[in-house]
Amino acid sequence: MSPPFNVSVKRDVAYSPRFHPSSPTNTILVLTPRSSRSSSVSSVGLQQGLLQNEEIIDDTDEDLHTPDQHTVTIHNKFWNSEFDEDHEEEAQSRFRNSSIESARSVIHNKLKSSLYTSILSQKEVEVDLDIEYDNDDDNMPDLSLYLHQIKIFLKSVAEQQKYENLFKESAVAPLQDDYHCIIFLKNTSEHLMHRHKNQLHAQSTGCELEYSDIYEILERILFETQDHFFYNIFIKDVGRHFNAVKSNDQIFFDKSSDCLARVLKDLDLYYDSETFKVEYNEAIKCLKSISQIYSPTKKLHCITRASKKTMYSMTKKSAISTSHGETIISTDHFLPVFICVVCCTHMPDTFTQLCFLNKYANEELLIGEHGFYLSSFESAAHYIISQDHENTN
Amino acid sequence: MSRHNFKIVLLGEVTKGRVGKTSLTLRFVKNSFDDHQQSTIQATYLQKELRIGDKTVTISVWDTAGQERFHALGPIYYRNADGALLVYDVTDHDTFIRAKNWVKELRKVVGDDITITIAGNKSDMKNRQVSDEEVAEYAKSVGAVHLHTSAKANRNVDEAFLDLTKRILEKKSSAPSRTELLGKQNSGIIIDNTERRVTRTESRMYGKNGGISVADEPKTTQEQKQCCG
């Protein structure tokens, strides 16, 4: 079976004058479908891939979509701001690296969304992946089997635990099996990866789906499908079984509305509240959006993105040089600013979200970068509910 | 070849001066010392891949905020850490006292599972306030390793991280790795699971060392009270 389309990264674009770093958008990825049948499929997959990668990719231009060519427009975050000509050389090398990385991540997301779609659509082997199959039947990924197993699993968990009753406020059902969900996700991911290791990568680009990618896909199936049935249960459960979570949510919500000015002052950040909100608007908006996301992995991505946006804004306004006169952002610099960003989100369910992620997120990710920023988010939330109290007294 | 992923927290006090914990990591990960850095470097979280024998180890280095006002937030960062690098300034005895307190706290909250290295940074400076005997004896008494480092002179930096990673690896080598466990599985759904996984997942589910999932764990609840005033 030949791959449904070719993926190529135009490596030269970063050098071409048309793609001057100061231009806000740069086209760097071209996908060429082999047949019209696959073009619609890949277009859908591509869109899904793009949605997951919204930071780097700003938009796709519909007009450019011809039957035989998709062009993805990539918005380079580094060049969102004023361009300093003195640093052009350094900037260009940074740009080159980042655009190739961006392209890889698009392909990567494409692979993921293809697998997601194919598991959901229960199509046997018609996987819209750039995969070279050998003809040995034993090695074909039987994805419908996985879907079937997932469905049985969901059904049995729901029946056994009488999850439906959780929606009725009177019923208090201990959620003993919640960690089974996680173990199920882990084992299925491992199995899927282990068994089909050689098939889960795009030959032409060297992109590969790893354990955490597969985990993410299964996680999406669990939390995003069936009208977010499981998400709703788990998020309710978090509040139900950890009393502190609900009360902390309320405390955070109450205090974050009026403590920003005080926190800014306490942390030696020389801002008035309104200016801060404007300068860190991007990060605040991004962090706020986690309540509208259902998959734990995507929530983690969202927090990391908000943290990066915070650091980006810090460098832009050289907020850190006022205190230490240097350009390295360590946690000593980052945390105070991030505390204020978290304060500005003024979310009603901060601790519920945190608790949900600590319980249900992929624990491999919690060791890495996403875990770090989740911890920072958690620290910030704790700081706000405690610090304010002290001051009131 | 097996893969490992370790979490290492970086602890160091910030009071009058800075002990240089961030410079130490930057030196290790990027091999640079910041004198006139042109661009901004994000040093809150850094990771590096190491080869130790036939093993590939990825270490995630978590920088923590050293200011005293953030002290109560420490456990949120160091829970589930495999190793800790405690940095003090050899020219400032107070920072060594602080490092000792960190050890006590880590042992109390995380237990003996965490591997500790104490690094006396700025060892290129002449006016030392912390004697070698004092620190060596102390490190031995708490099962930690002590090293003199200098981020500026690039002395002992790689060694500090490598030694810590090796010791974590030794500690973990008795526990089975994921690939070994995988060999035992045959079908897609395995609700039953191995000991290691239950332990890890349960510790997460029931909030051991947790910052927020603490409702049914008395020790951490106390800490939370402290931090919530």
Coordinates of C-alpha atoms in Angstrom, one line a residue:
Chain A
M1 CA 0.0 0.0 0.0
S2 CA 1.4 3.3 -0.9
P3 CA 1.2 6.3 1.4
P4 CA -1.9 8.5 0.8
F5 CA 0.1 11.6 0.4
N6 CA 3.6 12.9 0.5
V7 CA 4.8 15.2 3.2
S8 CA 7.7 17.5 2.5
V9 CA 9.3 20.2 4.4
K10 CA 10.5 23.0 2.3
R11 CA 13.8 23.6 4.0
D12 CA 14.9 26.4 1.8
V13 CA 12.1 28.8 2.7
A14 CA 13.9 30.2 5.7
Y15 CA 16.6 31.4 3.4
S16 CA 14.4 32.9 0.8
P17 CA 13.9 36.7 0.9
R18 CA 10.1 36.2 0.7
F19 CA 10.3 34.6 4.1
H20 CA 12.0 37.5 5.8
P21 CA 11.8 37.0 9.5
S22 CA 9.9 40.3 10.0
S23 CA 7.0 38.9 7.9
P24 CA 4.4 37.6 10.3
T25 CA 3.6 34.5 8.3
N26 CA 5.7 31.9 6.5
T27 CA 4.6 29.0 4.4
I28 CA 6.8 26.1 5.0
L29 CA 4.9 22.9 4.6
V30 CA 3.4 21.4 1.6
L31 CA 1.3 18.3 1.5
T32 CA 0.5 16.7 -1.8
P33 CA -2.2 14.0 -1.8
R34 CA -1.7 11.1 -4.2
S35 CA -5.4 10.8 -5.0
S36 CA -8.6 12.7 -4.7
R37 CA -10.0 10.1 -2.4
S38 CA -7.5 10.7 0.3
S39 CA -7.4 14.5 -0.2
S40 CA -10.5 15.1 1.8
V41 CA -9.4 12.8 4.5
S42 CA -6.1 14.3 4.8
S43 CA -7.6 17.8 4.8
V44 CA -9.6 16.9 7.8
G45 CA -6.7 15.3 9.5
L46 CA -4.6 18.3 8.8
Q47 CA -7.1 20.7 10.2
Q48 CA -7.2 18.6 13.4
G49 CA -3.4 18.7 13.5
L50 CA -3.5 22.4 13.1
L51 CA -5.9 22.9 15.9
Q52 CA -3.7 21.1 18.3
N53 CA -0.8 23.3 17.3
E54 CA -2.5 26.6 17.5
E55 CA 0.4 28.4 19.0
I56 CA 2.7 28.1 16.0
I57 CA 0.1 27.9 13.3
D58 CA -2.0 30.9 13.0
D59 CA -4.4 30.0 10.2
T60 CA -4.8 28.0 7.0
D61 CA -5.7 29.9 3.9
E62 CA -8.7 28.2 2.3
D63 CA -8.0 29.6 -1.1
L64 CA -4.7 27.9 -1.3
H65 CA -6.3 24.5 -1.0
T66 CA -6.3 23.0 -4.4
P67 CA -7.1 19.3 -5.1
D68 CA -3.5 18.5 -5.3
Q69 CA -1.9 20.8 -2.9
H70 CA -2.3 21.8 0.7
T71 CA -0.4 24.8 1.9
V72 CA -0.1 25.4 5.6
T73 CA 0.7 28.8 6.7
I74 CA 2.8 29.0 9.8
H75 CA 2.8 31.9 12.0
N76 CA 6.1 32.3 13.7
K77 CA 5.8 33.5 17.2
F78 CA 9.3 35.0 17.4
W79 CA 8.3 37.5 14.8
N80 CA 5.2 38.7 16.3
S81 CA 6.8 41.7 17.8
E82 CA 9.0 44.5 16.5
F83 CA 12.0 43.3 14.7
D84 CA 15.4 44.4 15.8
E85 CA 17.6 44.6 12.7
D86 CA 20.8 44.5 14.8
H87 CA 20.1 41.0 15.8
E88 CA 19.1 39.8 12.4
E89 CA 21.7 37.1 12.1
E90 CA 21.0 35.5 15.4
A91 CA 17.3 35.9 14.8
Q92 CA 17.5 34.1 11.5
S93 CA 19.2 31.1 12.8
R94 CA 16.6 30.9 15.6
F95 CA 13.9 31.2 13.0
R96 CA 15.3 28.4 10.8
N97 CA 15.4 26.0 13.7
S98 CA 12.0 26.9 14.9
S99 CA 10.3 26.6 11.5
I100 CA 11.7 23.2 10.8
E101 CA 10.6 22.2 14.2
S102 CA 7.2 23.6 13.6
A103 CA 6.9 21.6 10.4
R104 CA 7.9 18.4 12.2
S105 CA 5.3 19.0 14.8
V106 CA 2.6 19.5 12.2
I107 CA 3.5 16.2 10.7
H108 CA 3.6 14.7 14.1
N109 CA 0.1 16.0 14.9
K110 CA -1.1 14.7 11.5
L111 CA 0.0 11.3 12.4
K112 CA -1.7 11.5 15.7
S113 CA -5.0 12.8 14.4
S114 CA -5.0 10.1 11.7
L115 CA -4.7 7.4 14.2
Y116 CA -7.4 9.0 16.3
T117 CA -9.8 9.2 13.4
S118 CA -9.1 5.7 12.3
I119 CA -9.7 4.2 15.8
L120 CA -12.9 6.2 16.1
S121 CA -14.2 5.4 12.6
Q122 CA -13.5 1.7 13.3
K123 CA -12.1 1.2 9.9
E124 CA -9.8 -1.7 9.6
V125 CA -6.4 -0.9 8.4
E126 CA -7.6 2.0 6.3
V127 CA -5.3 4.1 8.2
D128 CA -4.5 7.5 6.9
L129 CA -0.9 7.4 7.8
D130 CA 2.2 7.6 5.9
I131 CA 3.0 4.0 6.7
E132 CA 4.7 1.4 4.8
Y133 CA 3.0 -1.9 5.5
D134 CA 4.6 -5.2 4.9
N135 CA 2.2 -7.8 3.7
D136 CA 2.4 -10.0 6.7
D137 CA -1.1 -10.1 8.1
D138 CA 0.0 -10.6 11.6
N139 CA 1.6 -7.2 11.8
M140 CA -1.4 -5.3 10.6
P141 CA -2.7 -3.0 13.3
D142 CA -6.2 -4.2 14.0
L143 CA -7.6 -0.9 15.2
S144 CA -11.2 -1.9 15.3
L145 CA -10.3 -4.4 17.9
Y146 CA -9.0 -1.6 20.1
L147 CA -12.1 0.4 19.6
H148 CA -14.2 -2.5 20.5
Q149 CA -12.2 -3.1 23.7
I150 CA -12.4 0.5 24.6
K151 CA -16.1 0.5 24.2
I152 CA -16.5 -2.6 26.3
F153 CA -14.3 -1.1 28.9
L154 CA -16.2 2.2 29.0
K155 CA -19.5 0.3 29.2
S156 CA -18.4 -2.0 32.0
V157 CA -16.9 0.7 34.1
A158 CA -20.1 2.7 33.7
E159 CA -22.3 -0.1 34.7
Q160 CA -20.2 -1.4 37.6
Q161 CA -19.7 1.8 39.2
K162 CA -23.2 3.2 38.5
Y163 CA -21.6 6.3 37.3
E164 CA -24.9 7.6 36.1
N165 CA -26.0 8.0 39.7
L166 CA -23.2 10.4 40.2
F167 CA -25.2 12.9 38.3
K168 CA -27.9 12.8 40.9
E169 CA -26.6 14.8 43.7
S170 CA -28.0 12.4 46.4
A171 CA -25.9 9.4 45.4
V172 CA -22.4 9.2 46.8
A173 CA -20.6 6.5 44.9
P174 CA -17.0 5.9 45.8
L175 CA -15.0 6.1 42.6
Q176 CA -12.8 3.1 43.4
D177 CA -12.2 2.3 39.8
D178 CA -10.9 5.6 38.6
Y179 CA -7.4 4.5 38.6
H180 CA -8.4 1.5 36.5
C181 CA -9.0 4.0 33.8
I182 CA -5.5 5.2 33.9
I183 CA -4.1 1.7 34.1
F184 CA -6.2 0.8 31.2
L185 CA -4.9 3.8 29.2
K186 CA -1.4 2.9 30.1
N187 CA -1.6 -0.7 29.2
T188 CA -3.5 -0.2 26.0
S189 CA -1.0 2.4 24.9
E190 CA 1.9 0.3 25.7
H191 CA 0.5 -2.7 24.0
L192 CA -0.5 -0.7 20.9
M193 CA 2.9 0.8 20.7
H194 CA 4.8 -2.4 21.4
R195 CA 2.9 -4.5 18.9
H196 CA 2.9 -2.0 16.1
K197 CA 6.1 -0.2 16.8
N198 CA 7.4 -0.4 13.2
Q199 CA 4.3 0.9 11.7
L200 CA 3.7 4.0 13.7
H201 CA 5.9 6.4 11.9
A202 CA 6.1 8.4 8.8
Q203 CA 8.9 7.1 6.7
S204 CA 9.6 10.2 4.8
T205 CA 10.1 12.5 7.7
G206 CA 11.4 10.3 10.5
C207 CA 8.5 11.4 12.6
E208 CA 7.4 8.7 15.0
L209 CA 4.5 8.2 17.3
E210 CA 5.6 7.4 20.8
Y211 CA 4.0 6.0 23.9
S212 CA 2.8 9.4 25.0
D213 CA 1.2 10.1 21.7
I214 CA -0.8 6.9 21.7
Y215 CA -1.7 7.6 25.3
E216 CA -2.9 11.0 24.2
I217 CA -5.1 9.5 21.5
L218 CA -6.7 7.0 23.8
E219 CA -7.1 9.7 26.4
R220 CA -9.0 11.8 23.8
I221 CA -11.3 8.9 23.0
L222 CA -12.0 8.5 26.7
F223 CA -12.5 12.1 27.6
E224 CA -13.7 13.8 24.5
T225 CA -16.2 11.4 23.0
Q226 CA -19.7 10.5 24.2
D227 CA -20.5 14.1 25.1
H228 CA -17.7 14.3 27.6
F229 CA -19.5 11.7 29.7
F230 CA -16.3 10.6 31.5
Y231 CA -14.8 14.0 31.8
N232 CA -17.9 15.2 33.6
I233 CA -17.9 12.3 35.9
F234 CA -14.2 12.7 36.8
I235 CA -14.3 16.4 37.3
K236 CA -17.3 16.1 39.5
D237 CA -15.7 13.3 41.4
V238 CA -12.6 15.4 42.1
G239 CA -14.7 17.9 43.9
R240 CA -16.8 15.3 45.6
H241 CA -14.0 13.4 47.2
F242 CA -11.6 16.1 48.1
N243 CA -13.5 18.7 50.2
A244 CA -10.5 21.0 50.3
V245 CA -10.7 21.3 46.5
K246 CA -14.1 22.9 46.4
S247 CA -13.5 25.3 49.2
N248 CA -10.1 26.2 47.8
D249 CA -11.8 26.9 44.5
Q250 CA -14.1 29.4 46.2
I251 CA -11.3 31.0 48.2
F252 CA -9.3 31.4 45.1
F253 CA -12.2 32.9 43.2
D254 CA -13.0 35.4 45.9
K255 CA -9.4 36.4 46.7
S256 CA -8.1 36.6 43.2
S257 CA -10.6 39.3 42.3
D258 CA -9.0 41.9 44.6
C259 CA -5.5 40.8 45.6
L260 CA -3.6 41.5 42.4
A261 CA -2.3 44.9 43.4
R262 CA -1.2 43.7 46.7
V263 CA 0.5 40.6 45.3
L264 CA 2.3 42.6 42.7
K265 CA 3.6 44.9 45.4
D266 CA 4.6 42.0 47.7
L267 CA 6.5 40.3 44.9
D268 CA 8.4 43.5 44.0
L269 CA 6.9 43.7 40.5
Y270 CA 6.5 47.4 39.7
Y271 CA 3.3 47.3 37.8
D272 CA -0.2 48.7 38.4
S273 CA -2.8 46.0 38.0
E274 CA -4.3 47.2 34.7
T275 CA -0.9 47.5 32.9
F276 CA -0.1 44.0 34.1
K277 CA -3.3 42.6 32.7
V278 CA -2.7 44.2 29.4
E279 CA 0.9 43.1 29.0
Y280 CA 0.2 39.6 30.1
N281 CA -3.1 39.3 28.4
E282 CA -2.0 36.5 26.0
A283 CA -0.8 34.3 28.8
I284 CA -3.9 35.0 30.9
K285 CA -6.3 34.2 28.1
C286 CA -4.4 31.0 27.3
L287 CA -4.4 29.8 30.9
K288 CA -8.1 30.6 31.3
S289 CA -9.0 28.3 28.4
I290 CA -8.1 25.1 30.2
S291 CA -11.6 24.8 31.5
Q292 CA -12.8 24.4 28.0
I293 CA -10.4 21.6 27.2
Y294 CA -11.3 18.0 28.1
S295 CA -8.2 15.9 27.5
P296 CA -5.6 16.0 30.3
T297 CA -2.7 16.1 27.9
K298 CA -4.2 19.1 26.0
K299 CA -4.7 20.8 29.3
L300 CA -1.1 20.3 30.2
H301 CA -0.1 21.7 26.8
C302 CA -2.2 24.7 27.5
I303 CA -0.6 25.4 30.8
T304 CA 2.9 25.1 29.3
R305 CA 1.9 27.4 26.5
A306 CA 0.6 30.0 29.0
S307 CA 3.9 29.7 30.9
K308 CA 5.9 30.2 27.7
K309 CA 3.8 33.2 26.8
T310 CA 4.4 34.6 30.2
M311 CA 8.2 34.3 29.8
Y312 CA 7.9 35.8 26.3
S313 CA 6.1 38.8 27.7
M314 CA 8.7 39.1 30.5
T315 CA 11.6 39.4 28.0
K316 CA 9.7 41.8 25.8
K317 CA 9.2 44.3 28.5
S318 CA 12.4 43.3 30.3
A319 CA 10.4 42.8 33.5
I320 CA 13.2 40.8 34.9
S321 CA 16.1 43.2 34.2
T322 CA 14.5 45.6 36.7
S323 CA 15.3 43.3 39.5
H324 CA 18.5 41.6 38.5
G325 CA 19.8 43.1 35.3
E326 CA 20.1 39.9 33.4
T327 CA 18.4 37.9 30.8
I328 CA 18.2 34.4 32.2
I329 CA 14.8 33.5 33.4
S330 CA 15.1 31.2 36.3
T331 CA 12.2 30.1 38.5
D332 CA 13.1 32.9 40.9
H333 CA 12.0 35.4 38.2
F334 CA 9.3 33.4 36.6
L335 CA 7.2 32.3 39.6
P336 CA 6.4 35.8 40.9
V337 CA 5.2 36.9 37.5
F338 CA 3.3 33.7 36.9
I339 CA 1.6 34.0 40.3
C340 CA 0.2 37.3 39.1
V341 CA -0.9 35.8 35.8
V342 CA -2.7 33.0 37.6
C343 CA -4.3 35.6 39.8
C344 CA -5.6 37.5 36.8
T345 CA -7.3 34.4 35.4
H346 CA -9.9 34.6 38.2
M347 CA -11.1 31.1 37.5
P348 CA -13.9 29.5 39.5
D349 CA -12.5 26.0 39.3
T350 CA -8.7 26.4 39.5
F351 CA -8.2 23.7 42.2
T352 CA -10.6 21.3 40.6
Q353 CA -8.6 21.6 37.4
L354 CA -5.3 21.1 39.2
C355 CA -6.6 18.1 41.1
F356 CA -8.1 16.6 38.0
L357 CA -4.7 16.9 36.2
N358 CA -2.7 15.5 39.1
K359 CA -5.0 12.5 39.2
Y360 CA -5.6 11.8 35.5
A361 CA -2.8 13.2 33.5
N362 CA -0.2 10.9 31.9
E363 CA 2.3 10.5 34.6
E364 CA 5.2 10.3 32.2
L365 CA 4.4 13.9 31.2
L366 CA 4.3 14.9 34.9
I367 CA 8.0 14.2 35.2
G368 CA 8.9 16.4 32.3
E369 CA 8.3 20.0 31.2
H370 CA 4.5 19.8 31.4
G371 CA 4.8 18.6 35.0
F372 CA 7.0 21.5 35.9
Y373 CA 4.6 24.1 34.6
L374 CA 1.7 22.3 36.2
S375 CA 3.5 22.5 39.5
S376 CA 4.2 26.1 39.0
F377 CA 0.5 26.7 38.3
E378 CA -0.3 24.8 41.5
S379 CA 2.2 26.7 43.5
A380 CA 0.8 30.0 42.2
A381 CA -2.7 29.1 43.2
H382 CA -1.6 28.0 46.6
Y383 CA 0.4 31.2 47.0
I384 CA -2.7 33.3 46.2
I385 CA -5.0 31.7 48.6
S386 CA -2.5 31.9 51.4
Q387 CA -0.8 35.2 50.9
D388 CA -4.0 37.2 50.8
H389 CA -5.1 35.7 54.1
E390 CA -2.0 36.9 55.9
N391 CA -2.5 40.4 54.6
T392 CA -6.1 40.6 55.7
N393 CA -5.0 39.8 59.2
Chain B
M1 CA 19.0 -0.7 25.6
S2 CA 16.7 0.7 28.3
R3 CA 15.5 4.2 28.7
H4 CA 15.0 6.1 31.9
N5 CA 13.6 9.4 32.8
F6 CA 14.5 11.0 36.1
K7 CA 13.3 14.1 37.8
I8 CA 15.9 16.2 39.7
V9 CA 15.0 19.2 41.7
L10 CA 17.4 22.1 42.2
L11 CA 17.2 23.7 45.6
G12 CA 19.1 26.7 46.9
E13 CA 18.5 29.6 49.1
V14 CA 18.2 33.2 47.8
T15 CA 18.7 35.7 50.5
K16 CA 21.4 38.4 50.3
G17 CA 23.1 36.9 47.3
R18 CA 22.5 34.0 45.0
V19 CA 24.1 30.6 45.4
G20 CA 24.3 30.1 41.7
K21 CA 22.0 27.1 41.2
T22 CA 20.7 28.4 37.9
S23 CA 24.2 29.0 36.6
L24 CA 25.1 25.5 37.6
T25 CA 22.4 23.9 35.5
L26 CA 23.0 26.2 32.5
R27 CA 26.6 25.3 32.6
F28 CA 25.7 21.6 32.6
V29 CA 23.0 21.7 30.0
K30 CA 24.2 24.3 27.6
N31 CA 27.9 24.6 28.7
S32 CA 27.8 28.3 29.0
F33 CA 28.4 30.7 31.8
D34 CA 26.3 33.9 31.6
D35 CA 28.5 36.9 31.5
H36 CA 27.1 38.8 28.5
Q37 CA 24.2 36.7 27.2
Q38 CA 22.6 38.2 24.1
S39 CA 19.4 36.3 24.1
T40 CA 17.0 35.2 26.8
I41 CA 17.5 31.8 28.2
Q42 CA 14.6 30.0 29.8
A43 CA 16.2 28.2 32.8
T44 CA 13.1 27.2 34.8
Y45 CA 13.1 23.7 33.3
L46 CA 15.9 22.0 31.5
Q47 CA 16.5 18.5 30.3
K48 CA 19.4 16.6 29.1
E49 CA 20.0 13.2 27.7
L50 CA 22.9 11.2 29.2
R51 CA 24.5 7.9 28.3
I52 CA 25.5 5.9 31.2
G53 CA 26.9 2.5 30.2
D54 CA 24.4 1.0 27.9
K55 CA 21.6 3.1 29.3
T56 CA 20.1 6.3 27.9
V57 CA 18.9 8.5 30.7
T58 CA 16.9 11.7 30.3
I59 CA 17.2 14.0 33.3
S60 CA 14.6 16.7 33.9
V61 CA 16.1 19.5 36.0
W62 CA 13.4 21.5 37.9
D63 CA 14.6 24.8 39.1
T64 CA 12.8 26.0 42.2
A65 CA 12.2 29.5 43.6
G66 CA 14.7 30.1 46.3
Q67 CA 13.1 33.0 48.0
E68 CA 12.0 32.3 51.6
R69 CA 8.4 33.5 50.9
F70 CA 7.9 30.6 48.5
H71 CA 9.2 28.0 51.0
A72 CA 5.8 26.5 51.7
L73 CA 5.5 25.8 47.9
G74 CA 8.5 23.5 48.0
P75 CA 6.7 20.2 48.3
I76 CA 4.7 20.9 45.1
Y77 CA 7.9 20.9 43.2
Y78 CA 9.9 18.1 44.8
R79 CA 7.2 15.5 45.2
N80 CA 8.0 12.4 43.1
A81 CA 11.5 13.7 42.5
D82 CA 14.2 11.0 42.0
G83 CA 17.0 13.3 43.0
A84 CA 17.8 16.6 44.5
L85 CA 20.8 18.9 44.0
L86 CA 21.1 21.2 47.0
V87 CA 23.3 24.2 46.2
Y88 CA 25.0 26.4 48.8
D89 CA 27.5 29.1 48.5
V90 CA 30.9 28.2 50.1
T91 CA 31.5 31.8 50.9
D92 CA 28.3 32.1 52.9
H93 CA 27.8 29.8 55.9
D94 CA 24.1 30.6 56.2
T95 CA 23.4 29.0 52.9
F96 CA 24.9 25.8 54.1
I97 CA 22.6 25.8 57.2
R98 CA 19.7 26.3 54.7
A99 CA 20.9 23.3 52.7
K100 CA 20.9 21.2 55.8
N101 CA 17.3 22.2 56.5
W102 CA 16.4 21.2 52.9
V103 CA 17.9 17.7 53.6
K104 CA 15.8 17.4 56.7
E105 CA 12.7 18.5 54.9
L106 CA 13.2 16.2 52.0
R107 CA 13.8 13.2 54.2
K108 CA 10.6 14.0 56.1
V109 CA 8.4 14.6 53.1
V110 CA 9.8 12.4 50.3
G111 CA 11.6 9.8 52.5
D112 CA 14.7 7.8 51.6
D113 CA 13.7 7.3 48.0
I114 CA 15.3 10.6 47.0
T115 CA 19.0 10.7 46.2
I116 CA 20.7 13.8 47.4
T117 CA 23.8 15.6 46.3
I118 CA 25.1 18.7 48.1
A119 CA 27.1 21.1 45.9
G120 CA 29.3 23.8 47.4
N121 CA 29.2 26.3 44.6
K122 CA 31.5 29.3 43.9
S123 CA 34.5 27.1 44.9
D124 CA 36.6 29.3 42.7
M125 CA 36.3 32.0 45.4
K126 CA 39.0 32.4 48.1
N127 CA 37.0 33.5 51.1
R128 CA 35.4 30.2 52.1
Q129 CA 33.3 30.1 55.2
V130 CA 32.3 26.4 55.2
S131 CA 35.0 24.0 56.2
D132 CA 35.6 20.8 54.3
E133 CA 35.5 18.6 57.4
E134 CA 32.2 20.0 58.6
V135 CA 30.5 19.5 55.3
A136 CA 32.0 16.1 54.5
E137 CA 31.0 14.7 57.9
Y138 CA 27.5 16.1 57.5
A139 CA 27.0 14.7 54.0
K140 CA 28.1 11.3 55.2
S141 CA 25.7 11.3 58.2
V142 CA 22.7 11.9 55.9
G143 CA 23.7 9.6 53.1
A144 CA 24.4 12.4 50.6
V145 CA 27.4 13.1 48.4
H146 CA 29.2 16.4 48.7
L147 CA 31.1 18.1 45.9
H148 CA 32.8 21.5 45.4
T149 CA 31.6 23.1 42.2
S150 CA 32.1 26.2 40.2
A151 CA 29.8 27.2 37.5
K152 CA 32.1 30.0 36.6
A153 CA 35.3 28.0 36.3
N154 CA 33.3 24.9 35.0
R155 CA 34.7 22.8 37.8
N156 CA 32.9 19.6 38.9
V157 CA 29.6 20.6 37.2
D158 CA 29.3 17.6 34.9
E159 CA 30.5 15.4 37.7
A160 CA 27.9 16.6 40.1
F161 CA 25.0 15.8 37.7
L162 CA 26.5 12.6 36.4
D163 CA 27.3 11.2 39.9
L164 CA 23.7 12.0 41.0
T165 CA 22.2 10.4 38.0
K166 CA 24.4 7.3 38.4
R167 CA 23.3 7.0 42.0
I168 CA 19.7 7.3 41.1
L169 CA 20.2 4.6 38.5
E170 CA 21.8 2.3 41.0
K171 CA 18.9 2.8 43.4
K172 CA 16.4 2.1 40.7
S173 CA 18.2 -0.8 39.1
S174 CA 16.5 -3.4 41.3
A175 CA 13.1 -2.2 40.2
P176 CA 11.9 -3.7 36.8
S177 CA 11.7 -1.3 33.9
R178 CA 8.8 -0.8 31.7
T179 CA 10.1 -2.7 28.8
E180 CA 10.7 -5.7 31.0
L181 CA 7.2 -5.6 32.2
L182 CA 5.9 -5.3 28.7
G183 CA 7.3 -8.6 27.8
K184 CA 4.9 -10.3 30.1
Q185 CA 1.8 -8.9 28.5
N186 CA -0.1 -10.5 25.7
S187 CA -3.5 -9.0 25.1
G188 CA -4.7 -5.4 24.7
I189 CA -6.6 -5.0 27.9
I190 CA -4.8 -5.8 31.2
I191 CA -6.7 -4.3 34.1
D192 CA -4.5 -6.3 36.5
N193 CA -1.2 -4.7 36.7
T194 CA 2.3 -4.9 38.1
E195 CA 3.4 -3.9 41.5
R196 CA 5.4 -1.0 40.4
R197 CA 2.6 0.6 38.5
V198 CA 0.1 0.3 41.3
T199 CA 2.5 1.9 43.7
R200 CA 3.1 4.8 41.5
T201 CA -0.4 5.4 40.4
E202 CA -1.8 4.9 43.9
S203 CA 0.6 7.3 45.4
R204 CA -0.7 9.8 43.0
M205 CA -4.3 8.9 43.5
Y206 CA -4.2 9.1 47.2
G207 CA -2.2 12.2 47.4
K208 CA 1.1 11.1 49.0
N209 CA 3.4 14.0 48.9
G210 CA 0.7 15.8 47.0
G211 CA 0.2 19.5 47.0
I212 CA -3.5 19.5 46.5
S213 CA -4.8 15.9 46.6
V214 CA -4.2 15.8 50.2
A215 CA -7.6 15.4 51.9
D216 CA -6.9 12.0 53.3
E217 CA -3.3 12.3 54.2
P218 CA -2.6 13.9 57.5
K219 CA 1.0 14.9 57.1
T220 CA 0.5 16.9 54.0
T221 CA -2.7 18.4 55.1
Q222 CA -0.8 20.0 57.9
E223 CA 1.6 21.5 55.4
Q224 CA -1.3 22.7 53.4
K225 CA -2.7 24.5 56.4
Q226 CA 0.6 26.2 56.9
C227 CA 0.7 27.3 53.4
C228 CA -2.9 28.4 53.3
G229 CA -2.4 30.4 56.6

